XYZ file of C-alpha atoms in Angstrom:
623
model
C 17.560 -27.211 12.466
C 15.773 -29.193 9.774
C 16.533 -27.708 6.356
C 14.185 -27.571 3.389
C 16.032 -27.435 0.062
C 14.271 -26.025 -2.997
C 16.081 -27.214 -6.127
C 15.333 -25.229 -9.283
C 15.824 -26.508 -12.816
C 14.387 -27.820 -16.059
C 15.785 -29.940 -18.855
C 19.318 -31.179 -18.283
C 19.627 -29.090 -15.112
C 16.919 -31.163 -13.436
C 19.277 -34.117 -13.034
C 21.870 -32.047 -11.171
C 19.419 -30.251 -8.888
C 17.584 -33.450 -7.954
C 20.914 -34.973 -6.937
C 21.155 -32.281 -4.260
C 18.676 -34.353 -2.247
C 21.625 -36.606 -1.350
C 22.938 -33.815 0.896
C 20.686 -35.447 3.495
C 23.450 -38.056 3.797
C 25.858 -35.534 5.357
C 26.882 -36.747 8.816
C 26.701 -34.332 11.743
C 28.284 -36.920 14.027
C 28.904 -40.632 13.472
C 25.487 -42.175 12.898
C 23.575 -38.874 12.899
C 22.732 -37.229 9.573
C 21.800 -33.686 8.627
C 17.977 -33.393 8.725
C 17.122 -32.253 5.182
C 14.087 -32.513 2.901
C 14.106 -31.788 -0.822
C 11.451 -30.388 -3.149
C 11.829 -29.600 -6.834
C 10.722 -26.411 -8.612
C 10.816 -26.671 -12.445
C 9.919 -23.020 -13.091
C 10.724 -20.308 -10.509
C 8.118 -18.025 -12.131
C 5.337 -20.573 -11.592
C 3.971 -19.196 -8.307
C 1.540 -22.077 -7.562
C 4.285 -24.665 -8.125
C 6.698 -22.749 -5.892
C 4.028 -22.422 -3.194
C 3.290 -26.155 -3.373
C 6.991 -27.021 -3.009
C 7.342 -24.711 -0.007
C 4.237 -26.221 1.618
C 5.643 -29.702 1.017
C 8.817 -28.794 2.910
C 7.071 -27.015 5.779
C 4.742 -29.997 6.183
C 7.835 -32.223 6.413
C 9.078 -30.107 9.325
C 11.536 -27.725 7.652
C 12.666 -24.903 9.966
C 14.830 -23.055 7.423
C 14.762 -22.969 3.625
C 17.398 -22.791 0.867
C 16.832 -22.027 -2.820
C 19.477 -23.209 -5.290
C 19.698 -23.288 -9.088
C 22.473 -24.196 -11.549
C 24.317 -21.040 -12.604
C 22.432 -19.053 -9.981
C 25.597 -17.010 -9.562
C 25.215 -15.582 -13.077
C 21.420 -15.578 -13.155
C 20.205 -15.099 -9.571
C 16.647 -14.126 -10.559
C 15.361 -17.698 -10.198
C 16.806 -18.210 -6.723
C 15.587 -14.776 -5.657
C 12.035 -15.414 -6.882
C 11.785 -18.739 -5.045
C 13.417 -17.316 -1.896
C 11.001 -14.359 -1.855
C 8.045 -16.732 -2.095
C 9.481 -18.933 0.653
C 9.948 -15.984 3.000
C 6.189 -15.435 3.094
C 6.041 -18.493 5.375
C 8.030 -16.610 7.993
C 10.798 -19.211 7.934
C 14.439 -18.075 7.647
C 15.361 -18.405 3.968
C 18.636 -18.255 2.047
C 19.414 -18.125 -1.665
C 22.614 -20.056 -2.386
C 24.178 -17.201 -4.381
C 23.899 -14.951 -1.297
C 26.346 -17.181 0.577
C 28.972 -17.496 -2.147
C 29.312 -16.353 -5.745
C 31.659 -19.149 -6.792
C 30.709 -21.830 -9.308
C 30.131 -25.413 -8.242
C 26.447 -26.195 -7.680
C 26.926 -28.925 -5.102
C 29.598 -27.204 -3.028
C 27.767 -23.864 -3.168
C 24.491 -25.491 -2.126
C 26.179 -27.527 0.593
C 27.649 -24.347 2.073
C 24.226 -22.648 1.970
C 22.534 -25.682 3.562
C 24.942 -25.703 6.507
C 24.354 -21.961 6.892
C 20.583 -22.583 6.966
C 20.948 -25.397 9.503
C 22.251 -22.971 12.124
C 20.153 -20.005 10.990
C 17.182 -20.326 13.416
C 19.381 -20.767 16.483
C 21.697 -17.929 15.467
C 18.775 -15.594 14.745
C 17.419 -16.282 18.233
C 20.875 -15.666 19.695
C 21.250 -12.404 17.776
C 17.845 -11.182 18.943
C 18.629 -12.083 22.560
C 22.015 -10.330 22.518
C 20.571 -7.295 20.744
C 17.766 -6.993 23.299
C 20.204 -7.388 26.195
C 22.585 -4.635 25.111
C 19.671 -2.329 24.279
C 18.222 -2.929 27.743
C 21.645 -2.203 29.262
C 21.707 1.170 27.512
C 24.671 0.370 25.284
C 24.440 2.515 22.154
C 27.624 1.416 20.360
C 27.031 -0.837 17.343
C 27.347 -4.544 18.101
C 30.025 -6.258 16.023
C 30.392 -10.034 15.706
C 33.637 -11.950 15.223
C 34.065 -13.674 11.851
C 35.962 -16.871 11.144
C 38.461 -15.048 8.897
C 39.797 -12.673 11.563
C 37.503 -9.704 10.926
C 34.229 -8.546 12.428
C 30.803 -7.966 10.906
C 27.591 -6.211 11.847
C 24.803 -8.039 13.659
C 22.590 -7.745 10.572
C 25.261 -9.471 8.484
C 25.475 -12.266 11.064
C 21.709 -12.725 10.780
C 22.158 -13.239 7.032
C 25.298 -15.402 7.078
C 25.732 -16.971 10.541
C 28.079 -19.544 9.012
C 30.780 -16.861 9.113
C 30.937 -17.293 12.909
C 32.253 -20.870 12.615
C 35.800 -21.029 14.087
C 35.455 -17.417 15.236
C 36.927 -18.359 18.632
C 40.435 -19.133 17.319
C 40.083 -16.246 14.858
C 39.573 -13.838 17.763
C 42.892 -14.861 19.278
C 44.870 -14.347 16.084
C 43.089 -11.004 15.573
C 44.487 -10.013 18.964
C 47.966 -11.017 17.822
C 47.550 -8.897 14.694
C 46.060 -5.793 16.254
C 47.614 -5.720 19.746
C 50.933 -7.455 19.157
C 51.246 -6.034 15.620
C 52.612 -9.309 14.264
C 53.448 -9.042 10.576
C 54.945 -12.512 10.032
C 54.783 -15.477 12.322
C 52.866 -18.256 14.004
C 50.280 -17.619 16.705
C 49.743 -20.316 19.315
C 46.709 -19.994 21.574
C 47.169 -22.431 24.424
C 44.461 -23.354 26.884
C 44.393 -26.133 29.416
C 43.836 -29.010 27.000
C 44.858 -27.931 23.503
C 46.749 -25.400 21.393
C 45.282 -23.696 18.327
C 47.990 -22.848 15.798
C 47.522 -20.296 13.018
C 49.650 -18.247 10.636
C 50.133 -14.537 10.047
C 51.885 -13.797 6.756
C 52.745 -10.259 5.680
C 50.309 -8.822 8.190
C 47.365 -10.989 7.141
C 45.703 -14.013 8.680
C 46.090 -17.211 6.653
C 42.673 -18.491 5.563
C 41.431 -21.390 3.473
C 38.144 -23.029 2.506
C 36.885 -24.745 5.653
C 35.888 -28.389 5.874
C 32.298 -28.677 7.152
C 30.670 -32.018 7.965
C 33.631 -33.773 6.398
C 33.299 -31.946 3.063
C 35.051 -28.892 1.645
C 32.966 -25.734 1.505
C 33.162 -22.211 0.145
C 33.521 -20.783 3.658
C 36.777 -18.866 3.975
C 37.929 -19.474 7.530
C 41.074 -19.198 9.576
C 43.525 -21.974 8.749
C 43.847 -23.275 12.289
C 45.476 -26.539 13.317
C 44.637 -27.874 16.770
C 47.038 -30.020 18.783
C 45.986 -31.861 21.932
C 48.647 -30.243 24.105
C 47.906 -27.490 26.613
C 48.958 -26.126 29.948
C 47.124 -28.892 31.778
C 48.334 -31.788 29.610
C 49.519 -34.665 31.789
C 52.866 -36.392 31.423
C 52.987 -40.054 30.440
C 55.699 -42.349 31.786
C 56.670 -45.913 30.950
C 59.840 -47.951 31.322
C 61.673 -45.225 33.212
C 61.226 -42.567 30.533
C 58.777 -39.884 29.432
C 56.777 -41.340 26.547
C 54.445 -38.445 25.837
C 52.319 -35.580 27.055
C 48.532 -35.510 26.712
C 46.056 -35.658 25.172
C 44.421 -36.036 28.568
C 44.637 -32.980 30.778
C 44.264 -32.385 34.485
C 40.893 -30.771 33.736
C 39.564 -33.902 32.022
C 40.995 -36.131 34.761
C 39.415 -33.954 37.448
C 42.746 -33.426 39.209
C 44.449 -30.268 40.513
C 47.812 -29.131 39.120
C 50.642 -30.198 41.412
C 52.466 -26.858 41.030
C 49.528 -24.937 42.533
C 49.281 -27.153 45.609
C 50.112 -26.010 49.104
C 53.662 -27.300 49.729
C 52.407 -29.131 52.823
C 49.939 -31.074 50.671
C 52.830 -32.464 48.604
C 54.422 -34.081 51.638
C 55.255 -37.784 51.217
C 54.446 -37.564 47.485
C 54.816 -40.770 45.508
C 54.690 -41.150 41.749
C 52.109 -43.511 40.316
C 50.330 -43.965 37.000
C 46.611 -44.004 36.241
C 44.032 -44.130 33.447
C 42.365 -40.675 33.598
C 39.214 -41.977 31.874
C 37.951 -45.498 31.236
C 39.732 -46.922 28.217
C 42.745 -44.605 28.510
C 46.273 -46.041 28.740
C 47.394 -46.519 32.340
C 50.598 -44.501 31.915
C 49.552 -41.001 32.996
C 51.781 -39.948 35.901
C 50.249 -38.461 39.049
C 51.350 -37.778 42.601
C 49.686 -39.424 45.570
C 50.579 -37.210 48.513
C 49.409 -36.143 51.960
C 46.961 -33.647 50.446
C 45.505 -35.999 47.851
C 46.184 -36.815 44.218
C 47.760 -34.236 41.872
C 48.496 -34.111 38.140
C 51.957 -33.412 36.725
C 51.428 -31.041 33.813
C 53.154 -28.901 31.200
C 52.513 -25.894 33.442
C 54.272 -27.609 36.347
C 57.355 -28.215 34.189
C 57.399 -24.666 32.800
C 57.223 -23.189 36.301
C 59.941 -25.546 37.533
C 62.272 -24.211 34.814
C 61.340 -20.579 35.469
C 59.723 -20.215 32.043
C 56.541 -18.604 33.394
C 56.952 -14.858 34.069
C 55.890 -13.553 37.440
C 52.418 -12.093 37.150
C 51.477 -14.440 34.319
C 48.107 -16.162 34.566
C 49.852 -19.561 34.844
C 52.583 -18.535 37.315
C 53.223 -20.765 40.317
C 55.898 -20.827 42.984
C 58.952 -22.355 41.232
C 60.060 -24.123 44.419
C 56.669 -25.823 44.748
C 56.792 -26.829 41.078
C 60.272 -28.287 41.537
C 59.155 -30.200 44.613
C 56.243 -31.610 42.617
C 58.566 -32.825 39.859
C 61.124 -34.363 42.227
C 59.396 -37.805 42.346
C 59.246 -37.826 38.526
C 62.948 -36.973 38.319
C 63.744 -39.812 40.715
C 61.726 -42.265 38.607
C 63.603 -41.138 35.498
C 66.963 -41.328 37.241
C 67.806 -37.690 36.597
C 67.549 -34.208 38.116
C 64.475 -31.970 38.239
C 65.626 -29.632 35.435
C 66.169 -32.524 33.035
C 62.863 -34.147 33.987
C 61.017 -30.867 33.397
C 62.756 -30.387 30.047
C 61.829 -33.915 28.930
C 58.213 -33.301 29.868
C 58.147 -30.065 27.847
C 60.004 -31.721 24.963
C 57.339 -34.420 24.747
C 54.574 -31.824 24.610
C 56.208 -29.366 22.258
C 57.284 -32.157 19.868
C 53.670 -32.391 18.743
C 53.302 -28.624 18.425
C 56.651 -28.228 16.654
C 55.668 -30.757 14.007
C 52.587 -28.694 13.083
C 54.473 -25.383 13.237
C 57.191 -26.741 10.938
C 54.521 -27.884 8.467
C 52.909 -24.426 8.473
C 56.258 -22.681 7.999
C 56.934 -24.821 4.924
C 53.382 -24.622 3.582
C 53.181 -20.826 3.805
C 56.879 -20.273 3.075
C 57.399 -18.129 6.140
C 60.700 -16.307 6.409
C 62.154 -17.757 9.610
C 64.555 -14.810 9.850
C 61.635 -12.448 10.473
C 58.840 -14.752 11.660
C 58.075 -14.906 15.376
C 56.214 -17.305 17.623
C 53.572 -15.481 19.658
C 51.822 -17.253 22.508
C 48.334 -16.427 23.692
C 45.846 -18.003 26.059
C 46.207 -18.816 29.732
C 48.614 -21.679 29.034
C 50.918 -19.781 26.665
C 53.946 -19.953 28.958
C 53.817 -23.748 29.032
C 54.360 -24.076 25.270
C 55.693 -21.001 23.465
C 58.948 -20.243 25.384
C 60.155 -23.850 25.250
C 59.141 -24.214 21.616
C 61.038 -21.036 20.707
C 64.136 -22.361 22.451
C 63.967 -25.461 20.241
C 63.248 -23.740 16.921
C 64.828 -21.247 14.536
C 62.318 -18.530 15.418
C 62.210 -16.082 18.280
C 59.219 -16.273 20.588
C 57.301 -14.162 23.041
C 54.151 -14.278 25.122
C 51.507 -11.732 24.156
C 50.594 -9.004 26.591
C 47.413 -9.907 28.487
C 47.738 -13.344 26.931
C 44.961 -14.858 29.026
C 42.392 -12.487 27.466
C 43.893 -12.177 23.977
C 40.660 -13.376 22.318
C 38.341 -10.664 23.704
C 41.050 -8.107 22.945
C 41.098 -9.416 19.384
C 37.342 -9.004 19.028
C 37.547 -5.460 20.377
C 40.345 -4.428 18.011
C 39.472 -6.433 14.892
C 38.658 -4.621 11.674
C 35.383 -4.847 9.804
C 36.030 -7.286 6.974
C 34.218 -8.422 3.849
C 35.286 -10.706 1.038
C 33.738 -10.713 -2.426
C 34.581 -13.486 -4.890
C 33.521 -13.771 -8.504
C 34.446 -16.218 -11.254
C 35.118 -13.976 -14.262
C 36.901 -15.634 -17.210
C 39.271 -13.130 -18.817
C 38.319 -10.418 -16.326
C 38.551 -6.890 -17.708
C 39.799 -3.868 -15.786
C 36.209 -2.696 -15.332
C 35.086 -6.053 -13.921
C 37.995 -6.191 -11.475
C 37.299 -2.635 -10.314
C 33.607 -3.496 -9.895
C 34.442 -6.405 -7.557
C 36.759 -4.101 -5.606
C 34.048 -1.448 -5.295
C 31.506 -4.029 -4.111
C 33.803 -5.177 -1.293
C 34.531 -1.584 -0.277
C 30.820 -0.708 -0.174
C 30.089 -3.782 1.948
C 32.427 -2.801 4.797
C 31.290 0.829 4.732
C 27.669 -0.327 5.011
C 28.677 -2.342 8.096
C 30.113 0.733 9.820
C 33.706 1.077 8.601
C 35.011 4.610 8.105
C 35.175 5.119 4.332
C 38.485 7.000 4.343
C 40.296 4.142 6.089
C 39.129 1.178 4.024
C 41.854 -0.982 2.494
C 41.045 -3.408 -0.327
C 43.305 -6.258 -1.405
C 42.492 -7.645 -4.849
C 43.671 -11.022 -6.139
C 43.139 -12.315 -9.668
C 43.824 -16.016 -10.175
C 44.314 -16.656 -13.921
C 44.109 -20.433 -13.461
C 40.712 -20.533 -11.726
C 39.418 -17.179 -13.094
C 38.549 -16.120 -9.540
C 38.583 -12.386 -8.813
C 38.728 -11.871 -5.059
C 38.531 -8.568 -3.170
C 39.065 -8.423 0.598
C 38.119 -5.104 2.189
C 38.976 -4.137 5.761
C 38.315 -0.985 7.715
C 37.968 0.384 11.236
C 34.692 1.650 12.645
C 34.378 5.308 13.586
C 34.211 4.358 17.274
C 37.291 2.122 17.216
C 40.354 3.871 18.583
C 43.952 2.796 18.747
C 46.463 3.340 21.497
C 48.732 6.138 20.381
C 50.411 6.669 23.717
C 53.734 5.601 22.246
C 55.177 6.898 18.994
C 58.577 5.619 17.963
C 61.193 8.244 17.138
C 63.572 8.038 14.183
C 66.291 6.265 16.153
C 63.925 3.635 17.522
C 62.405 2.919 14.103
C 65.899 2.553 12.628
C 66.870 0.146 15.395
C 63.711 -1.916 14.893
C 64.285 -2.073 11.137
C 67.890 -3.165 11.680
C 66.756 -5.877 14.094
C 64.271 -7.169 11.535
C 66.931 -7.021 8.800
C 69.363 -8.805 11.130
C 72.124 -6.293 10.544
C 73.835 -3.368 12.262
C 71.891 -0.056 12.262
C 74.879 1.625 10.598
C 74.249 -0.497 7.494
C 70.569 0.451 7.245
C 69.409 3.448 5.209
C 66.157 5.361 4.846
C 65.013 4.823 1.257
C 61.726 6.743 1.247
C 58.806 7.646 3.449
C 55.354 9.111 3.969
C 54.013 10.768 7.137
C 52.792 7.340 8.299
C 55.541 4.985 7.085
C 59.301 4.887 6.615
C 61.041 2.504 4.218
C 64.410 1.133 5.322
C 66.811 -0.948 3.296
C 70.237 -2.500 3.247
C 72.388 -4.515 0.860
C 73.268 -8.178 1.092
C 76.352 -9.118 -0.912
C 76.597 -12.775 -1.915
C 79.550 -14.408 -3.585
C 79.012 -14.993 -7.305
C 75.371 -13.933 -6.987
C 73.528 -10.614 -7.504
C 73.308 -8.164 -4.629
C 69.989 -8.362 -2.782
C 68.170 -5.298 -1.425
C 65.951 -6.366 1.496
C 63.425 -3.764 2.618
C 61.362 -3.097 5.739
C 58.390 -0.732 6.012
C 57.990 0.592 9.560
C 54.992 2.602 10.743
C 54.938 5.533 13.171
C 54.440 3.179 16.134
C 57.593 1.229 15.298
C 55.773 -1.785 13.878
C 57.284 -3.546 10.863
C 54.270 -3.514 8.531
C 55.925 -5.071 5.496
C 59.149 -6.854 4.687
C 60.538 -7.852 1.329
C 63.640 -9.999 0.782
C 64.572 -8.088 -2.383
C 62.707 -4.998 -3.559
C 62.874 -1.803 -5.546
C 61.602 1.387 -3.902
C 60.465 4.519 -5.712
C 59.163 7.771 -4.177
C 56.813 10.002 -6.154
C 53.606 12.037 -5.800
C 49.967 11.299 -6.558
C 50.100 13.460 -9.697
C 53.177 11.738 -11.116
C 52.441 8.234 -9.819
C 50.467 6.846 -12.815
C 53.309 7.561 -15.239
C 56.012 6.452 -12.786
C 54.182 3.216 -11.965
C 53.586 2.406 -15.625
C 57.322 2.702 -16.270
C 58.264 0.660 -13.186
C 55.783 -2.110 -13.941
C 56.977 -2.354 -17.549
C 60.627 -2.554 -16.450
C 59.963 -5.196 -13.790
C 57.429 -7.452 -15.517
C 58.721 -10.963 -16.119
C 57.796 -13.334 -18.944
C 57.948 -17.097 -18.914
C 56.109 -20.339 -19.566
C 53.418 -19.239 -17.122
C 52.761 -16.058 -19.090
C 53.116 -12.410 -18.120
C 53.829 -11.739 -14.440
C 53.747 -8.148 -13.250
C 55.800 -7.291 -10.155
C 54.225 -7.489 -6.703
C 53.354 -3.855 -5.985
C 52.494 -2.153 -2.711
C 51.761 1.558 -2.446
C 52.360 3.579 0.714
C 49.629 6.164 0.553
C 48.532 8.244 3.531
C 48.074 5.918 6.506
C 47.523 2.904 4.263
C 49.527 0.233 2.500
C 47.622 -0.606 -0.680
C 48.458 -4.225 -1.489
C 48.216 -4.834 -5.238
C 50.411 -7.927 -5.208
C 47.552 -10.297 -6.042
C 47.276 -9.063 -9.645
C 49.588 -10.568 -12.270
C 48.375 -8.710 -15.371
C 50.059 -5.278 -15.771
C 46.999 -3.404 -17.126
C 44.505 -4.345 -14.367
C 47.301 -3.714 -11.859
C 47.759 -0.152 -13.115
C 43.980 0.360 -13.189
C 43.760 -0.647 -9.520
C 46.646 1.683 -8.696
C 44.813 4.582 -10.353
C 41.699 3.778 -8.311
C 43.774 3.959 -5.106
C 45.143 7.374 -6.121
C 41.767 8.836 -7.017
C 40.451 11.757 -4.890
C 43.811 12.427 -3.242
C 45.830 15.666 -3.314
C 48.149 15.951 -6.319
C 51.203 16.734 -4.187
C 50.619 13.943 -1.650
C 53.665 11.656 -1.371
C 53.423 8.084 -2.639
C 55.996 5.321 -2.229
C 55.966 2.218 -4.430
C 57.599 -0.999 -3.206
C 58.054 -3.542 -6.013
C 59.208 -7.144 -5.927
C 60.027 -8.935 -9.177
C 58.360 -12.338 -9.422
C 60.697 -15.175 -10.320
């Protein structure tokens, strides 16, 4: 949609707001720019001037409006006044501070402009979906997938549709989190043409500021890397060897998979190479056989090696798959197993390179991290990749529909960010409370809301991420792990014998297990695992201190523990990373480095709970 941008400012601020007109240079696609018109408002309280600016933009064809002012985060009254006046036109209108509360006039405005560009279409979509489910008699609240792995209400989507960008990959990783209960690992969602790769670290989806229209934004979205390798990726052959796999797939080439062919159709098969599309290299291998032309794909190779479980969406008859690969093996001068392995190696090489980068970037613990495959083509990538890496791998249950499962199980999520130099305890608690209120207003049950607070002393950003389940969302509790099973699972995660694992503490919902790792000439380490009642490892720490107490005694106990485990160095004071096991929740306070705000947040978590309720603190000293 065409966007009308209302820049507000007088004096020195005029220069910076007028420069926002250059956002019209943003490229949607090569050669096509974002349709944007700019009008300036010197005084937001000057109603005639505001009205004239709005009329100027509507006359130019604006379909959505944005109001932006320098320091509108701190003083939003100007943006709000202009936005209120603009809304009288009936056009969808956004104030930049409503999209993000972070400083940076240009980046903040750019994010709001992109949000406005999709606002009319998304409003129409929301109205259509809302009307359809109402007509169908569905009374449950409609939740919409967000790009950061959570869900939001339909009203929130109407206000900030930009949060739906990249929600497709986010739905898949939400399924890995909620159904597969992954606490540390890499999720690979493989379709026919590509694989989306994302990270789960300590039970949370890895997010970062998304790049929109070639520019960084303030949109926190799933950190997803896409590789052009999928279940339908075609093998490339030259000089008697496999030179690559993809990016062209059987789907793009318009060819059927050889492994799904009727065996009779593969009679008299001969290997040849083609260009799937005009301009493509002529080295993509296909079979010309009695039944027509067939593509040799990653899925064909995985089935030939027996890597695709029976009943899987991508399963084919292994004998047919092996027959399909026989001409390729002959051309390579080897057997079918080796030919299939080379094909899979060529495809997973590209995926492995990205996975290795993510493991290093996010410092994943390869001893505990797992590779989890989702999507219809999962079996063509994940099992072979796991066999070639240091991590274990598995295919998710119902992998072909992992994304809709993720949407159904995802938690309501809201993130509040503020730039607060020298943030006080009261300011940090206020940001936390704002995030908590936001998810409750969207339908989350108040007693189950978890809030993670991070304070970055370098950028002065206070960030609170609140998550919670709706009242209507239920979890499968058909299986509860007994003590022996939880001990075994903890020992497996700790990579040691169950006899060397001990119960350190527990609450009705969680049990803390630990062991000792003796190292020559180095201090003994005490790795810890927190396992929930379902047998899921919810938290793991390579070296931690565990203390059991009660709600009444916790403030004093925590104050003592934090004092004893706070480190001091060139970077200043660094409180330990603290997590509290409290009821059914794990309160993550690890994002706060200052001891006093940390203890204030801990007290807020303990508020309104029974004095004799058990609390377990898990602390990790920061190096």
